[in-house]
Each structure stands twice: as structure tokens, then as C-alpha cells.
Tab-separated table of C-alpha atoms in Angstrom:
chain	number	residue	atom	x	y	z
A	1	UNK	CA	131.654	90.166	82.652
A	2	UNK	CA	130.006	93.542	82.215
A	3	UNK	CA	129.458	96.367	84.681
A	4	UNK	CA	125.972	97.867	84.502
A	5	UNK	CA	125.034	101.280	85.884
A	6	UNK	CA	121.385	101.603	86.916
A	7	UNK	CA	119.275	104.687	87.588
A	8	UNK	CA	116.473	103.764	89.970
A	9	UNK	CA	113.360	105.352	91.460
A	10	UNK	CA	111.488	104.046	94.471
A	11	UNK	CA	108.800	104.894	96.962
A	12	UNK	CA	110.636	104.038	100.183
A	13	UNK	CA	107.574	103.839	102.433
A	14	UNK	CA	107.413	100.052	102.585
A	15	UNK	CA	111.161	99.478	102.884
A	16	UNK	CA	113.707	99.259	105.629
A	17	UNK	CA	115.995	101.466	103.575
A	18	UNK	CA	118.354	100.541	100.774
A	19	UNK	CA	120.733	98.087	102.338
A	20	UNK	CA	120.160	94.362	102.777
A	21	UNK	CA	119.716	93.460	106.426
A	22	UNK	CA	118.536	90.506	108.401
A	23	UNK	CA	115.145	91.907	109.331
A	24	UNK	CA	112.839	93.543	106.886
A	25	UNK	CA	112.431	94.202	103.256
A	26	UNK	CA	114.965	96.430	101.526
A	27	UNK	CA	115.265	97.997	98.087
A	28	UNK	CA	118.616	96.295	97.493
A	29	UNK	CA	117.125	92.877	98.287
A	30	UNK	CA	114.213	93.443	95.873
A	31	UNK	CA	116.601	94.525	93.122
A	32	UNK	CA	118.998	91.618	93.582
A	33	UNK	CA	116.059	89.201	93.543
A	34	UNK	CA	114.625	90.735	90.342
A	35	UNK	CA	118.007	90.823	88.568
A	36	UNK	CA	118.568	87.182	89.462
A	37	UNK	CA	115.195	86.250	87.978
A	38	UNK	CA	115.808	88.222	84.777
A	39	UNK	CA	119.503	87.324	84.281
A	40	UNK	CA	119.495	83.831	85.862
A	41	UNK	CA	122.511	84.793	87.909
A	42	UNK	CA	122.914	86.370	91.324
A	43	UNK	CA	124.751	89.738	91.509
A	44	UNK	CA	125.488	92.100	94.344
A	45	UNK	CA	124.075	95.584	93.665
A	46	UNK	CA	125.905	98.615	95.140
A	47	UNK	CA	124.198	102.002	95.490
A	48	UNK	CA	125.593	105.533	95.488
A	49	UNK	CA	123.584	106.479	98.565
A	50	UNK	CA	122.322	104.011	101.137
A	51	UNK	CA	118.988	105.712	101.765
A	52	UNK	CA	117.399	105.170	105.160
A	53	UNK	CA	114.064	103.502	106.004
A	54	UNK	CA	111.148	105.424	104.493
A	55	UNK	CA	113.325	107.679	102.310
A	56	UNK	CA	112.448	107.873	98.587
A	57	UNK	CA	114.580	108.109	95.453
A	58	UNK	CA	113.926	109.605	92.042
A	59	UNK	CA	117.486	109.207	90.791
A	60	UNK	CA	119.374	106.666	92.885
A	61	UNK	CA	122.352	105.197	91.010
A	62	UNK	CA	123.625	101.665	91.527
A	63	UNK	CA	125.893	99.219	89.729
A	64	UNK	CA	126.475	95.508	89.480
A	65	UNK	CA	128.709	93.142	87.585
A	66	UNK	CA	127.076	90.348	85.634
A	67	UNK	CA	127.589	87.962	82.775
A	68	UNK	CA	124.082	87.941	81.325
A	69	UNK	CA	123.795	88.915	77.679
A	70	UNK	CA	120.615	91.008	77.969
A	71	UNK	CA	121.388	94.201	75.979
A	72	UNK	CA	121.643	97.059	78.481
A	73	UNK	CA	118.798	98.957	76.792
A	74	UNK	CA	116.465	96.046	77.554
A	75	UNK	CA	117.461	95.625	81.199
A	76	UNK	CA	114.850	98.098	82.581
A	77	UNK	CA	111.888	96.268	81.040
A	78	UNK	CA	113.359	92.805	81.746
A	79	UNK	CA	114.079	93.499	85.422
A	80	UNK	CA	111.082	95.765	86.130
A	81	UNK	CA	108.826	92.798	85.305
A	82	UNK	CA	110.068	91.172	88.522
A	83	UNK	CA	110.009	94.306	90.674
A	84	UNK	CA	107.086	95.500	92.825
A	85	UNK	CA	105.279	98.576	91.532
A	86	UNK	CA	107.014	100.884	94.012
A	87	UNK	CA	110.518	100.279	92.594
A	88	UNK	CA	111.518	100.888	88.970
A	89	UNK	CA	114.750	100.865	87.001
A	90	UNK	CA	114.595	103.997	84.852
A	91	UNK	CA	117.788	103.441	82.882
A	92	UNK	CA	120.619	100.912	82.453
A	93	UNK	CA	123.957	101.546	80.753
A	94	UNK	CA	127.057	99.443	80.305
A	95	UNK	CA	130.034	101.243	81.871
A	96	UNK	CA	133.741	100.541	82.143
A	97	UNK	CA	134.604	97.737	84.533
A	98	UNK	CA	136.250	100.099	87.042
A	99	UNK	CA	133.062	102.080	87.661
A	100	UNK	CA	131.801	102.248	91.252
A	101	UNK	CA	128.484	104.010	91.948
A	102	UNK	CA	129.482	105.111	95.434
A	103	UNK	CA	133.221	105.858	95.226
A	104	UNK	CA	133.031	107.575	91.826
A	105	UNK	CA	130.139	109.883	92.759
A	106	UNK	CA	131.220	113.552	92.674
A	107	UNK	CA	128.084	114.796	94.394
A	108	UNK	CA	124.563	113.866	95.405
A	109	UNK	CA	121.470	116.047	95.372
A	110	UNK	CA	118.752	115.526	97.966
A	111	UNK	CA	115.420	117.357	98.101
A	112	UNK	CA	113.338	117.612	101.238
A	113	UNK	CA	109.613	118.365	100.773
A	114	UNK	CA	107.695	120.250	103.441
A	115	UNK	CA	103.894	120.486	103.185
A	116	UNK	CA	103.258	123.795	104.938
A	117	UNK	CA	99.620	123.553	105.876
A	118	UNK	CA	97.324	123.364	108.854
A	119	UNK	CA	95.017	121.103	106.809
A	120	UNK	CA	95.853	117.491	106.175
A	121	UNK	CA	96.130	115.856	102.757
A	122	UNK	CA	96.530	112.055	102.550
A	123	UNK	CA	98.032	112.301	99.052
A	124	UNK	CA	100.791	114.706	100.042
A	125	UNK	CA	101.666	113.521	103.535
A	126	UNK	CA	103.053	110.265	102.183
A	127	UNK	CA	105.761	112.278	100.415
A	128	UNK	CA	106.334	115.257	102.684
A	129	UNK	CA	106.558	116.490	106.247
A	130	UNK	CA	103.475	118.480	107.159
A	131	UNK	CA	104.518	121.586	109.097
A	132	UNK	CA	101.487	123.572	110.317
A	133	UNK	CA	103.401	126.697	111.435
A	134	UNK	CA	103.973	129.834	109.415
A	135	UNK	CA	107.519	129.741	108.019
A	136	UNK	CA	109.729	132.764	107.375
A	137	UNK	CA	111.266	131.599	104.089
A	138	UNK	CA	113.630	134.585	103.541
A	139	UNK	CA	115.076	133.979	107.033
A	140	UNK	CA	115.420	130.256	106.305
A	141	UNK	CA	117.319	131.140	103.125
A	142	UNK	CA	119.729	133.423	104.972
A	143	UNK	CA	120.322	130.708	107.565
A	144	UNK	CA	120.756	128.038	104.873
A	145	UNK	CA	123.440	130.154	103.210
A	146	UNK	CA	125.697	129.459	106.210
A	147	UNK	CA	125.743	125.783	105.250
A	148	UNK	CA	127.670	126.360	102.039
A	149	UNK	CA	131.248	125.235	101.632
A	150	UNK	CA	133.632	122.749	103.182
A	151	UNK	CA	132.879	122.564	106.903
A	152	UNK	CA	132.718	120.161	109.824
A	153	UNK	CA	129.030	119.205	110.064
A	154	UNK	CA	129.348	117.132	113.233
A	155	UNK	CA	126.337	119.028	114.657
A	156	UNK	CA	124.100	117.461	111.995
A	157	UNK	CA	125.395	113.912	112.355
A	158	UNK	CA	123.252	111.280	114.055
A	159	UNK	CA	124.822	110.644	117.435
A	160	UNK	CA	124.860	106.862	117.114
A	161	UNK	CA	126.688	106.880	113.758
A	162	UNK	CA	130.250	108.023	113.534
A	163	UNK	CA	132.292	108.203	110.357
A	164	UNK	CA	136.008	108.893	110.200
A	165	UNK	CA	135.439	112.538	109.432
A	166	UNK	CA	132.368	114.742	109.607
A	167	UNK	CA	133.789	117.302	107.158
A	168	UNK	CA	131.685	117.627	104.000
A	169	UNK	CA	131.495	120.139	101.147
A	170	UNK	CA	128.008	121.553	100.531
A	171	UNK	CA	128.014	122.745	96.920
A	172	UNK	CA	124.566	124.284	96.741
A	173	UNK	CA	121.541	124.947	98.880
A	174	UNK	CA	118.158	126.254	97.793
A	175	UNK	CA	114.758	126.814	99.392
A	176	UNK	CA	111.734	127.267	97.147
A	177	UNK	CA	108.098	127.839	98.004
A	178	UNK	CA	105.292	127.006	95.584
A	179	UNK	CA	101.876	127.266	97.189
A	180	UNK	CA	101.957	125.101	100.309
A	181	UNK	CA	105.080	123.208	99.181
A	182	UNK	CA	108.463	124.253	100.524
A	183	UNK	CA	111.364	122.358	98.971
A	184	UNK	CA	114.878	122.346	100.398
A	185	UNK	CA	117.569	121.240	97.909
A	186	UNK	CA	121.034	120.337	99.148
A	187	UNK	CA	123.892	119.141	96.966
A	188	UNK	CA	127.115	117.967	98.584
A	189	UNK	CA	130.124	115.786	97.886
A	190	UNK	CA	128.790	113.441	100.548
A	191	UNK	CA	126.360	113.295	103.444
A	192	UNK	CA	126.558	112.179	107.047
A	193	UNK	CA	123.918	109.846	108.427
A	194	UNK	CA	120.628	111.818	108.834
A	195	UNK	CA	122.391	115.026	107.745
A	196	UNK	CA	119.674	116.384	105.426
A	197	UNK	CA	116.916	115.531	107.884
A	198	UNK	CA	118.791	117.204	110.734
A	199	UNK	CA	119.481	120.303	108.639
A	200	UNK	CA	115.787	120.432	107.664
A	201	UNK	CA	114.646	120.154	111.277
A	202	UNK	CA	116.982	123.007	112.197
A	203	UNK	CA	115.891	125.245	109.307
A	204	UNK	CA	112.228	124.690	110.224
A	205	UNK	CA	113.031	125.668	113.814
A	206	UNK	CA	114.518	128.884	112.393
A	207	UNK	CA	111.598	129.510	110.051
A	208	UNK	CA	108.978	129.132	112.767
A	209	UNK	CA	110.797	131.488	115.137
A	210	UNK	CA	112.247	128.972	117.596
A	211	UNK	CA	115.847	129.897	116.802
A	212	UNK	CA	117.102	133.482	116.451
A	213	UNK	CA	118.820	134.618	113.262
A	214	UNK	CA	122.456	133.523	113.232
A	215	UNK	CA	121.739	130.230	114.975
A	216	UNK	CA	122.797	127.965	112.105
A	217	UNK	CA	126.284	129.485	111.989
A	218	UNK	CA	126.546	129.085	115.761
A	219	UNK	CA	125.266	125.507	115.729
A	220	UNK	CA	127.805	124.487	113.064
A	221	UNK	CA	130.564	126.116	115.130
A	222	UNK	CA	129.465	124.261	118.269
A	223	UNK	CA	129.878	120.821	116.614
A	224	UNK	CA	127.156	119.769	119.071
A	225	UNK	CA	124.195	117.706	117.829
A	226	UNK	CA	122.088	118.730	120.829
A	227	UNK	CA	122.213	122.379	119.750
A	228	UNK	CA	120.631	121.636	116.348
A	229	UNK	CA	116.931	121.058	115.652
A	230	UNK	CA	115.009	117.780	115.529
A	231	UNK	CA	115.445	115.136	112.841
A	232	UNK	CA	112.789	115.716	110.171
A	233	UNK	CA	110.791	112.555	109.338
A	234	UNK	CA	111.981	110.303	106.490
A	235	UNK	CA	108.974	110.531	104.164
A	236	UNK	CA	109.834	114.060	102.974
A	237	UNK	CA	113.317	113.104	101.758
A	238	UNK	CA	114.172	112.219	98.138
A	239	UNK	CA	117.539	111.288	96.620
A	240	UNK	CA	117.153	113.206	93.359
A	241	UNK	CA	120.421	112.869	91.477
A	242	UNK	CA	123.950	111.489	91.658
A	243	UNK	CA	126.632	113.260	89.612
A	244	UNK	CA	129.821	111.624	88.318
B	1	UNK	CA	71.515	114.884	118.715
B	2	UNK	CA	73.213	116.566	115.781
B	3	UNK	CA	73.777	115.363	112.234
B	4	UNK	CA	77.291	116.040	110.945
B	5	UNK	CA	78.263	116.064	107.271
B	6	UNK	CA	81.913	115.192	106.622
B	7	UNK	CA	84.057	115.739	103.534
B	8	UNK	CA	86.819	113.143	103.497
B	9	UNK	CA	89.941	112.311	101.474
B	10	UNK	CA	91.762	109.001	101.552
B	11	UNK	CA	94.436	106.993	99.842
B	12	UNK	CA	92.550	103.717	99.366
B	13	UNK	CA	95.596	101.514	98.706
B	14	UNK	CA	95.701	99.915	102.164
B	15	UNK	CA	91.937	99.476	102.530
B	16	UNK	CA	89.358	96.892	101.625
B	17	UNK	CA	87.128	99.671	100.380
B	18	UNK	CA	84.784	101.934	102.305
B	19	UNK	CA	82.353	99.596	103.923
B	20	UNK	CA	82.870	97.759	107.205
B	21	UNK	CA	83.273	94.044	106.632
B	22	UNK	CA	84.388	91.061	108.634
B	23	UNK	CA	87.795	90.678	107.004
B	24	UNK	CA	90.156	93.513	106.453
B	25	UNK	CA	90.578	97.115	107.234
B	26	UNK	CA	88.089	99.617	105.824
B	27	UNK	CA	87.855	103.402	105.707
B	28	UNK	CA	84.491	103.348	107.469
B	29	UNK	CA	85.925	101.269	110.346
B	30	UNK	CA	88.873	103.673	110.768
B	31	UNK	CA	86.535	106.682	110.813
B	32	UNK	CA	84.092	105.178	113.288
B	33	UNK	CA	86.993	104.230	115.557
B	34	UNK	CA	88.472	107.746	115.388
B	35	UNK	CA	85.123	109.484	115.956
B	36	UNK	CA	84.481	107.250	118.976
B	37	UNK	CA	87.861	108.208	120.439
B	38	UNK	CA	87.305	111.937	119.846
B	39	UNK	CA	83.615	112.115	120.821
B	40	UNK	CA	83.554	109.320	123.438
B	41	UNK	CA	80.511	107.852	121.719
B	42	UNK	CA	80.113	105.304	118.941
B	43	UNK	CA	78.316	106.465	115.766
B	44	UNK	CA	77.590	104.746	112.479
B	45	UNK	CA	79.066	106.693	109.533
B	46	UNK	CA	77.259	106.524	106.154
B	47	UNK	CA	78.996	107.480	102.914
B	48	UNK	CA	77.673	108.864	99.643
B	49	UNK	CA	79.677	106.365	97.604
B	50	UNK	CA	80.862	103.003	98.893
B	51	UNK	CA	84.208	103.017	97.126
B	52	UNK	CA	85.754	99.659	96.336
B	53	UNK	CA	89.059	98.178	97.575
B	54	UNK	CA	92.015	100.257	96.419
B	55	UNK	CA	89.913	103.191	95.165
B	56	UNK	CA	90.813	106.680	96.420
B	57	UNK	CA	88.725	109.706	97.396
B	58	UNK	CA	89.431	113.428	97.330
B	59	UNK	CA	85.880	114.476	98.148
B	60	UNK	CA	83.934	111.606	99.666
B	61	UNK	CA	80.959	112.808	101.709
B	62	UNK	CA	79.632	110.985	104.756
B	63	UNK	CA	77.343	111.736	107.676
B	64	UNK	CA	76.706	110.562	111.201
B	65	UNK	CA	74.468	111.434	114.083
B	66	UNK	CA	76.087	112.133	117.415
B	67	UNK	CA	75.568	113.861	120.725
B	68	UNK	CA	79.065	115.160	121.344
B	69	UNK	CA	79.422	118.890	121.860
B	70	UNK	CA	82.622	119.378	119.847
B	71	UNK	CA	81.915	122.458	117.646
B	72	UNK	CA	81.667	121.224	114.047
B	73	UNK	CA	84.567	123.467	112.963
B	74	UNK	CA	86.842	121.626	115.398
B	75	UNK	CA	85.809	118.113	114.367
B	76	UNK	CA	88.439	117.750	111.585
B	77	UNK	CA	91.377	118.434	113.900
B	78	UNK	CA	89.853	116.467	116.804
B	79	UNK	CA	89.113	113.352	114.747
B	80	UNK	CA	92.129	113.526	112.410
B	81	UNK	CA	94.344	113.112	115.474
B	82	UNK	CA	93.050	109.544	115.735
B	83	UNK	CA	93.146	108.741	112.016
B	84	UNK	CA	96.051	107.161	110.127
B	85	UNK	CA	97.920	109.514	107.788
B	86	UNK	CA	96.182	108.125	104.681
B	87	UNK	CA	92.702	109.273	105.759
B	88	UNK	CA	91.743	112.865	106.577
B	89	UNK	CA	88.536	114.732	107.334
B	90	UNK	CA	88.758	117.914	105.273
B	91	UNK	CA	85.581	119.570	106.506
B	92	UNK	CA	82.730	119.033	108.979
B	93	UNK	CA	79.405	120.885	109.013
B	94	UNK	CA	76.278	120.548	111.097
B	95	UNK	CA	73.303	119.856	108.796
B	96	UNK	CA	69.566	119.390	109.314
B	97	UNK	CA	68.626	116.113	110.976
B	98	UNK	CA	67.003	114.723	107.811
B	99	UNK	CA	70.229	114.855	105.766
B	100	UNK	CA	71.472	111.598	104.247
B	101	UNK	CA	74.798	111.586	102.394
B	102	UNK	CA	73.761	108.796	100.012
B	103	UNK	CA	70.039	109.345	99.365
B	104	UNK	CA	70.287	113.147	99.079
B	105	UNK	CA	73.222	113.123	96.623
B	106	UNK	CA	72.198	114.618	93.264
B	107	UNK	CA	75.336	113.467	91.481
B	108	UNK	CA	78.839	112.130	91.994
B	109	UNK	CA	81.950	112.953	90.025
B	110	UNK	CA	84.642	110.301	89.541
B	111	UNK	CA	87.987	110.823	87.824
B	112	UNK	CA	90.052	107.987	86.412
B	113	UNK	CA	93.785	108.648	85.920
B	114	UNK	CA	95.713	106.885	83.173
B	115	UNK	CA	99.514	107.159	83.102
B	116	UNK	CA	100.177	106.813	79.392
B	117	UNK	CA	103.811	105.783	79.282
B	118	UNK	CA	106.055	102.939	78.329
B	119	UNK	CA	108.348	103.926	81.224
B	120	UNK	CA	107.471	103.105	84.788
B	121	UNK	CA	107.208	105.636	87.629
B	122	UNK	CA	106.761	104.371	91.189
B	123	UNK	CA	105.297	107.716	92.312
B	124	UNK	CA	102.563	107.776	89.684
B	125	UNK	CA	101.634	104.096	89.424
B	126	UNK	CA	100.200	104.112	92.925
B	127	UNK	CA	97.552	106.577	91.725
B	128	UNK	CA	97.000	105.644	88.101
B	129	UNK	CA	96.768	102.828	85.590
B	130	UNK	CA	99.867	102.706	83.425
B	131	UNK	CA	98.859	102.139	79.803
B	132	UNK	CA	101.904	101.723	77.514
B	133	UNK	CA	100.009	101.917	74.183
B	134	UNK	CA	99.497	105.017	72.083
B	135	UNK	CA	95.977	106.325	72.670
B	136	UNK	CA	93.814	108.122	70.111
B	137	UNK	CA	92.287	110.729	72.428
B	138	UNK	CA	89.979	112.407	69.863
B	139	UNK	CA	88.492	108.987	69.059
B	140	UNK	CA	88.091	108.230	72.779
B	141	UNK	CA	86.234	111.541	73.162
B	142	UNK	CA	83.835	110.744	70.317
B	143	UNK	CA	83.162	107.323	71.812
B	144	UNK	CA	82.725	108.788	75.316
B	145	UNK	CA	80.100	111.173	73.961
B	146	UNK	CA	77.801	108.177	73.424
B	147	UNK	CA	77.718	107.657	77.201
B	148	UNK	CA	75.829	110.869	77.885
B	149	UNK	CA	72.232	110.867	79.026
B	150	UNK	CA	69.800	108.518	80.731
B	151	UNK	CA	70.510	105.001	79.463
B	152	UNK	CA	70.602	101.393	80.552
B	153	UNK	CA	74.267	100.743	81.388
B	154	UNK	CA	73.878	97.016	82.073
B	155	UNK	CA	76.901	96.376	79.809
B	156	UNK	CA	79.151	98.208	82.301
B	157	UNK	CA	77.811	96.526	85.426
B	158	UNK	CA	79.892	93.908	87.221
B	159	UNK	CA	78.245	90.554	86.491
B	160	UNK	CA	78.193	89.404	90.115
B	161	UNK	CA	76.392	92.531	91.385
B	162	UNK	CA	72.842	93.252	90.355
B	163	UNK	CA	70.867	96.266	91.406
B	164	UNK	CA	67.150	96.744	90.808
B	165	UNK	CA	67.769	98.856	87.720
B	166	UNK	CA	70.869	99.494	85.648
B	167	UNK	CA	69.518	102.764	84.228
B	168	UNK	CA	71.663	105.774	85.152
B	169	UNK	CA	71.932	109.347	83.938
B	170	UNK	CA	75.442	110.411	82.900
B	171	UNK	CA	75.499	114.207	83.177
B	172	UNK	CA	78.969	114.902	81.873
B	173	UNK	CA	81.980	113.135	80.470
B	174	UNK	CA	85.396	114.588	79.719
B	175	UNK	CA	88.783	113.279	78.614
B	176	UNK	CA	91.828	115.466	79.101
B	177	UNK	CA	95.457	114.834	78.279
B	178	UNK	CA	98.284	116.699	80.014
B	179	UNK	CA	101.692	115.270	79.181
B	180	UNK	CA	101.553	111.566	79.979
B	181	UNK	CA	98.419	111.920	82.128
B	182	UNK	CA	95.029	111.130	80.602
B	183	UNK	CA	92.115	111.886	82.923
B	184	UNK	CA	88.578	110.627	82.340
B	185	UNK	CA	85.900	112.538	84.304
B	186	UNK	CA	82.400	111.108	84.622
B	187	UNK	CA	79.553	112.703	86.526
B	188	UNK	CA	76.306	110.806	86.956
B	189	UNK	CA	73.271	110.666	89.227
B	190	UNK	CA	74.530	107.286	90.380
B	191	UNK	CA	76.935	104.524	89.419
B	192	UNK	CA	76.667	100.779	89.078
B	193	UNK	CA	79.260	98.551	90.705
B	194	UNK	CA	82.585	98.876	88.763
B	195	UNK	CA	80.892	101.150	86.199
B	196	UNK	CA	83.636	103.774	85.860
B	197	UNK	CA	86.364	101.114	85.736
B	198	UNK	CA	84.478	99.163	83.062
B	199	UNK	CA	83.866	102.309	81.001
B	200	UNK	CA	87.563	103.199	81.297
B	201	UNK	CA	88.671	99.732	80.175
B	202	UNK	CA	86.353	100.026	77.164
B	203	UNK	CA	87.518	103.546	76.224
B	204	UNK	CA	91.162	102.419	76.434
B	205	UNK	CA	90.338	99.489	74.122
B	206	UNK	CA	88.912	102.067	71.692
B	207	UNK	CA	91.859	104.436	72.048
B	208	UNK	CA	94.446	101.721	71.362
B	209	UNK	CA	92.625	100.496	68.282
B	210	UNK	CA	91.110	97.261	69.626
B	211	UNK	CA	87.526	98.417	69.046
B	212	UNK	CA	86.345	100.156	65.850
B	213	UNK	CA	84.655	103.547	66.029
B	214	UNK	CA	81.013	103.220	67.021
B	215	UNK	CA	81.671	100.328	69.401
B	216	UNK	CA	80.605	102.130	72.581
B	217	UNK	CA	77.144	102.862	71.186
B	218	UNK	CA	76.827	99.242	70.099
B	219	UNK	CA	78.064	97.881	73.440
B	220	UNK	CA	75.546	100.001	75.367
B	221	UNK	CA	72.770	98.750	73.057
B	222	UNK	CA	73.817	95.122	73.555
B	223	UNK	CA	73.370	95.326	77.374
B	224	UNK	CA	76.049	92.610	77.413
B	225	UNK	CA	78.991	92.901	79.820
B	226	UNK	CA	81.085	90.493	77.747
B	227	UNK	CA	81.022	92.918	74.790
B	228	UNK	CA	82.630	95.742	76.807
B	229	UNK	CA	86.339	96.093	77.630
B	230	UNK	CA	88.201	94.905	80.741
B	231	UNK	CA	87.766	96.380	84.213
B	232	UNK	CA	90.457	99.022	84.727
B	233	UNK	CA	92.433	98.522	87.975
B	234	UNK	CA	91.230	100.308	91.142
B	235	UNK	CA	94.270	102.495	91.851
B	236	UNK	CA	93.465	104.964	89.029
B	237	UNK	CA	90.004	105.788	90.372
B	238	UNK	CA	89.170	108.796	92.559
B	239	UNK	CA	85.818	109.893	93.972
B	240	UNK	CA	86.246	113.640	93.469
B	241	UNK	CA	82.999	115.300	94.463
B	242	UNK	CA	79.438	114.677	95.625
B	243	UNK	CA	76.817	117.274	94.772
B	244	UNK	CA	73.588	117.904	96.753
């Protein structure tokens, strides 16, 4: 038996998220089906981050244990043949049998793309959140700085999902503007459900003048989801990288 | 009654092309539905180029005649509200009542995007044709040069569609490479059904070494569709601009 580590990209638009569920198509289900066809054996595939419905990935990492003798370098081509065009294995490596894509991850990097424009663009709105208001980027950066470090981020946790602890360590935060694209990068040791989308919604509320300067610090302190901004839509969110 | 000229962009993936038909969703049907909702009156919308199923547009032009009193500058926002996210009116102008988007067009510019890579990329394959072979771009350019001018392009016309004449005037042709993207631009006074996709398939056959140098000139002279290359898939094709 060999453990294989996969790096995967997908356009999440058509999927009900990563994880296999009774209703709806998922990325995990497509991958397990394609691996079974290529390797003639069914394997469970575990991902580092269980992305939500409509969320994309450029560097999702997953692993599975299998007995097939396809050389790992040939797995991408062999499995991609059976995958729809909106999912692709970018890389496959054999790793030690103890490897676990989720538990061994040191950090994950998500990017959220905002399309800051009053005009629509069908080719960008599939992969971004169109925000028509003027955004004060320097203010958003100052507010985002308050996110750094090990803190209780209960205020950014979806109310219907509760994990044992809502303490996470945000390692880096960046906001970059290039033309009408504003990209928010957040790297952390882990993320709560909807955390990046809730942070984005709050930062946009700051940037458009809805929240006074200092609000993010206050909202974190309040531990109250209702104080934070709205949940930004899924199509702007990309899982970019998982570090081990 | 006013005549309104629209500039439109759409992601054609979900549509059965531009033109209204009995089965399947079309861009024209979505636009007519949205204009009816915004203007409270049904109008027929005519396009400069009836793009095929799966083909995209960044600068399609269309026109309609209506009696609504929405100022033309407000039409994009008013109608876009009722359009799905993959179609957008970019611009609306009132024009003289004799204007016709198709008959008055002097030329149309199409771009075909090739993703020249052995590796897959879900975010690029939706908008390009992935060609894994090495392509000889200078050779493709020399071959493409033979397309210029007023000629009978019967060899690039889909066999099941016949128009009165297959003579067209190709005004400009360009092939540009930028990293793994190869873009073929063709501007002509008009296009036959599948013409750009058939030209692209033929140029790729040249670039990968399937056809010897000089083949394009010979194929045009033969007026024989079976001599030309395959029809490139629709998702790489974009209607970029219509000139009047």
C-alpha cells in the first residue's frame, strides 16, 4: 500500500463543495470516481481544507492510500483523463504512510478576489465578488492588521457551525490592489467555517465607510458574529496553498 | 420609437449560442427577457454575429427598437439587473432608426485562445483549447499570411451550412504567444459558419508538423473542406469587436 499526496485545482462553481454528501455533486466524489477508474480500486480521498460550495482551489492538497502500481509521476495524466474539465490533479507524489493532508498541514493560504467596479464583467464575476463602492484600501489594511496573531475569532465563525475552539493563529494578511482587482490574502494555522468570507465582508464594510476605524479590533473583542459584516459570496474565494 | 445599439459580453458556456431556438437556452432569449422586464415591452434583439453554442463574446453588438423612455445611459444597469451573471450589457447608445447591427457591420474581429500546455488548468480550459503539442509559431504565422485578402474560403466552411457565396475578405490576421497562451486574431468583413474554428484547427495542424509548409495556400485553392484541419472546439473562441 502506498500513500499518495495530490495537489489539485478546481473551479468550484458546479460543486456542492469538497466533501461527499448525499445530495449533489462534490469534488471529492469526482476524484474518488476518477481514481477508481484509473487504478481499478476504490480509495477514500482526504483533503487539507474542506472547501464550501462554490469555492475554488488552485492548490488544494489531498491524500489517499492505494495499492495500484501506477508510478506517481503518471497519476495526474492517468486520473485527469477521467475527471471533468473543471477539476485537475496538478501533481502527485508518494509520501510516507503516516502522512495526513489535514492533520499535518502547518498552514493554509486563502485568497479572496474582489472585482471593484460599477461595470459588470461576465468573465470576472465567476471568480470574484463585484463590489461597486469606492474602497479605502489603506484603511482596510490598517483594519486587517488587527487580525494578526493567535486570537479567538468567534466573531467570524458561522453561527450554525461550532468547533471545539474558535482560537486560530493568523500568520499573515495582505491586501493588494491592481486595477479593479482587490485581493485579500490570509494565511493561518487553520480556519473556522466561513471565516475568510466573514472577514472579507467585514473589511469591505470598513473600506466603504460603513464601519469606523478601529471596528475590527472591537468586533474581535466582542466575540459576537452579529457585530461583524456580511458573509462575502463563495465565488471570490480560492484555496491557494497548503504548507506542511 | 428609438433604436438602441448594445455592446454585450457573455460567457457562452451555458448557452446554445446566440439565436433563439426551440430547445435550449440562448443569449438572445435571455436578453429579450431582461429587456422586457426592464422596459415593460417585448422587443426583438438582432446581433451582429450569431455566435455558436459555447462561443464567448467580449464585444458583441446588437440592436433593438423600443418605445421605453429609459435614458440610454441607464439601460445597462436597468437591464443587467434582470440578466444572469454570465451575460452583461457593457454599453447602450441611441442610434439613427436605420441602424442594423448585422447589415451595417464593416468587419468583425474574432480571437481564438489556445492554451499550449501538457498540464491541465481548470481556470483556463473553460476559455481556451488546450493543445499539448509543441507549436512552431513562426511557421503558423507564414501559413496564416496566406489567408489575407478577398478569397473563396469554401474549404473552411462547415459542410452542412451553405451560404450564397463563400467569398470573404480577411483584413488582418495575427498570431501572438505569451507564455503558454497562443492567440489567433482574425478580422474579416464576414465569416462563414465555423470559419475561425476551422482555420484554427488547420493552423494547429501546421504548427504541430502534421501539414507541410504551403498547405494553407493549397487547401484554400482546393475549396475542399476535407483537406483542411479539424474544427477547433468552441470554448476558445471570442467575438471581440464589431466595426461600423
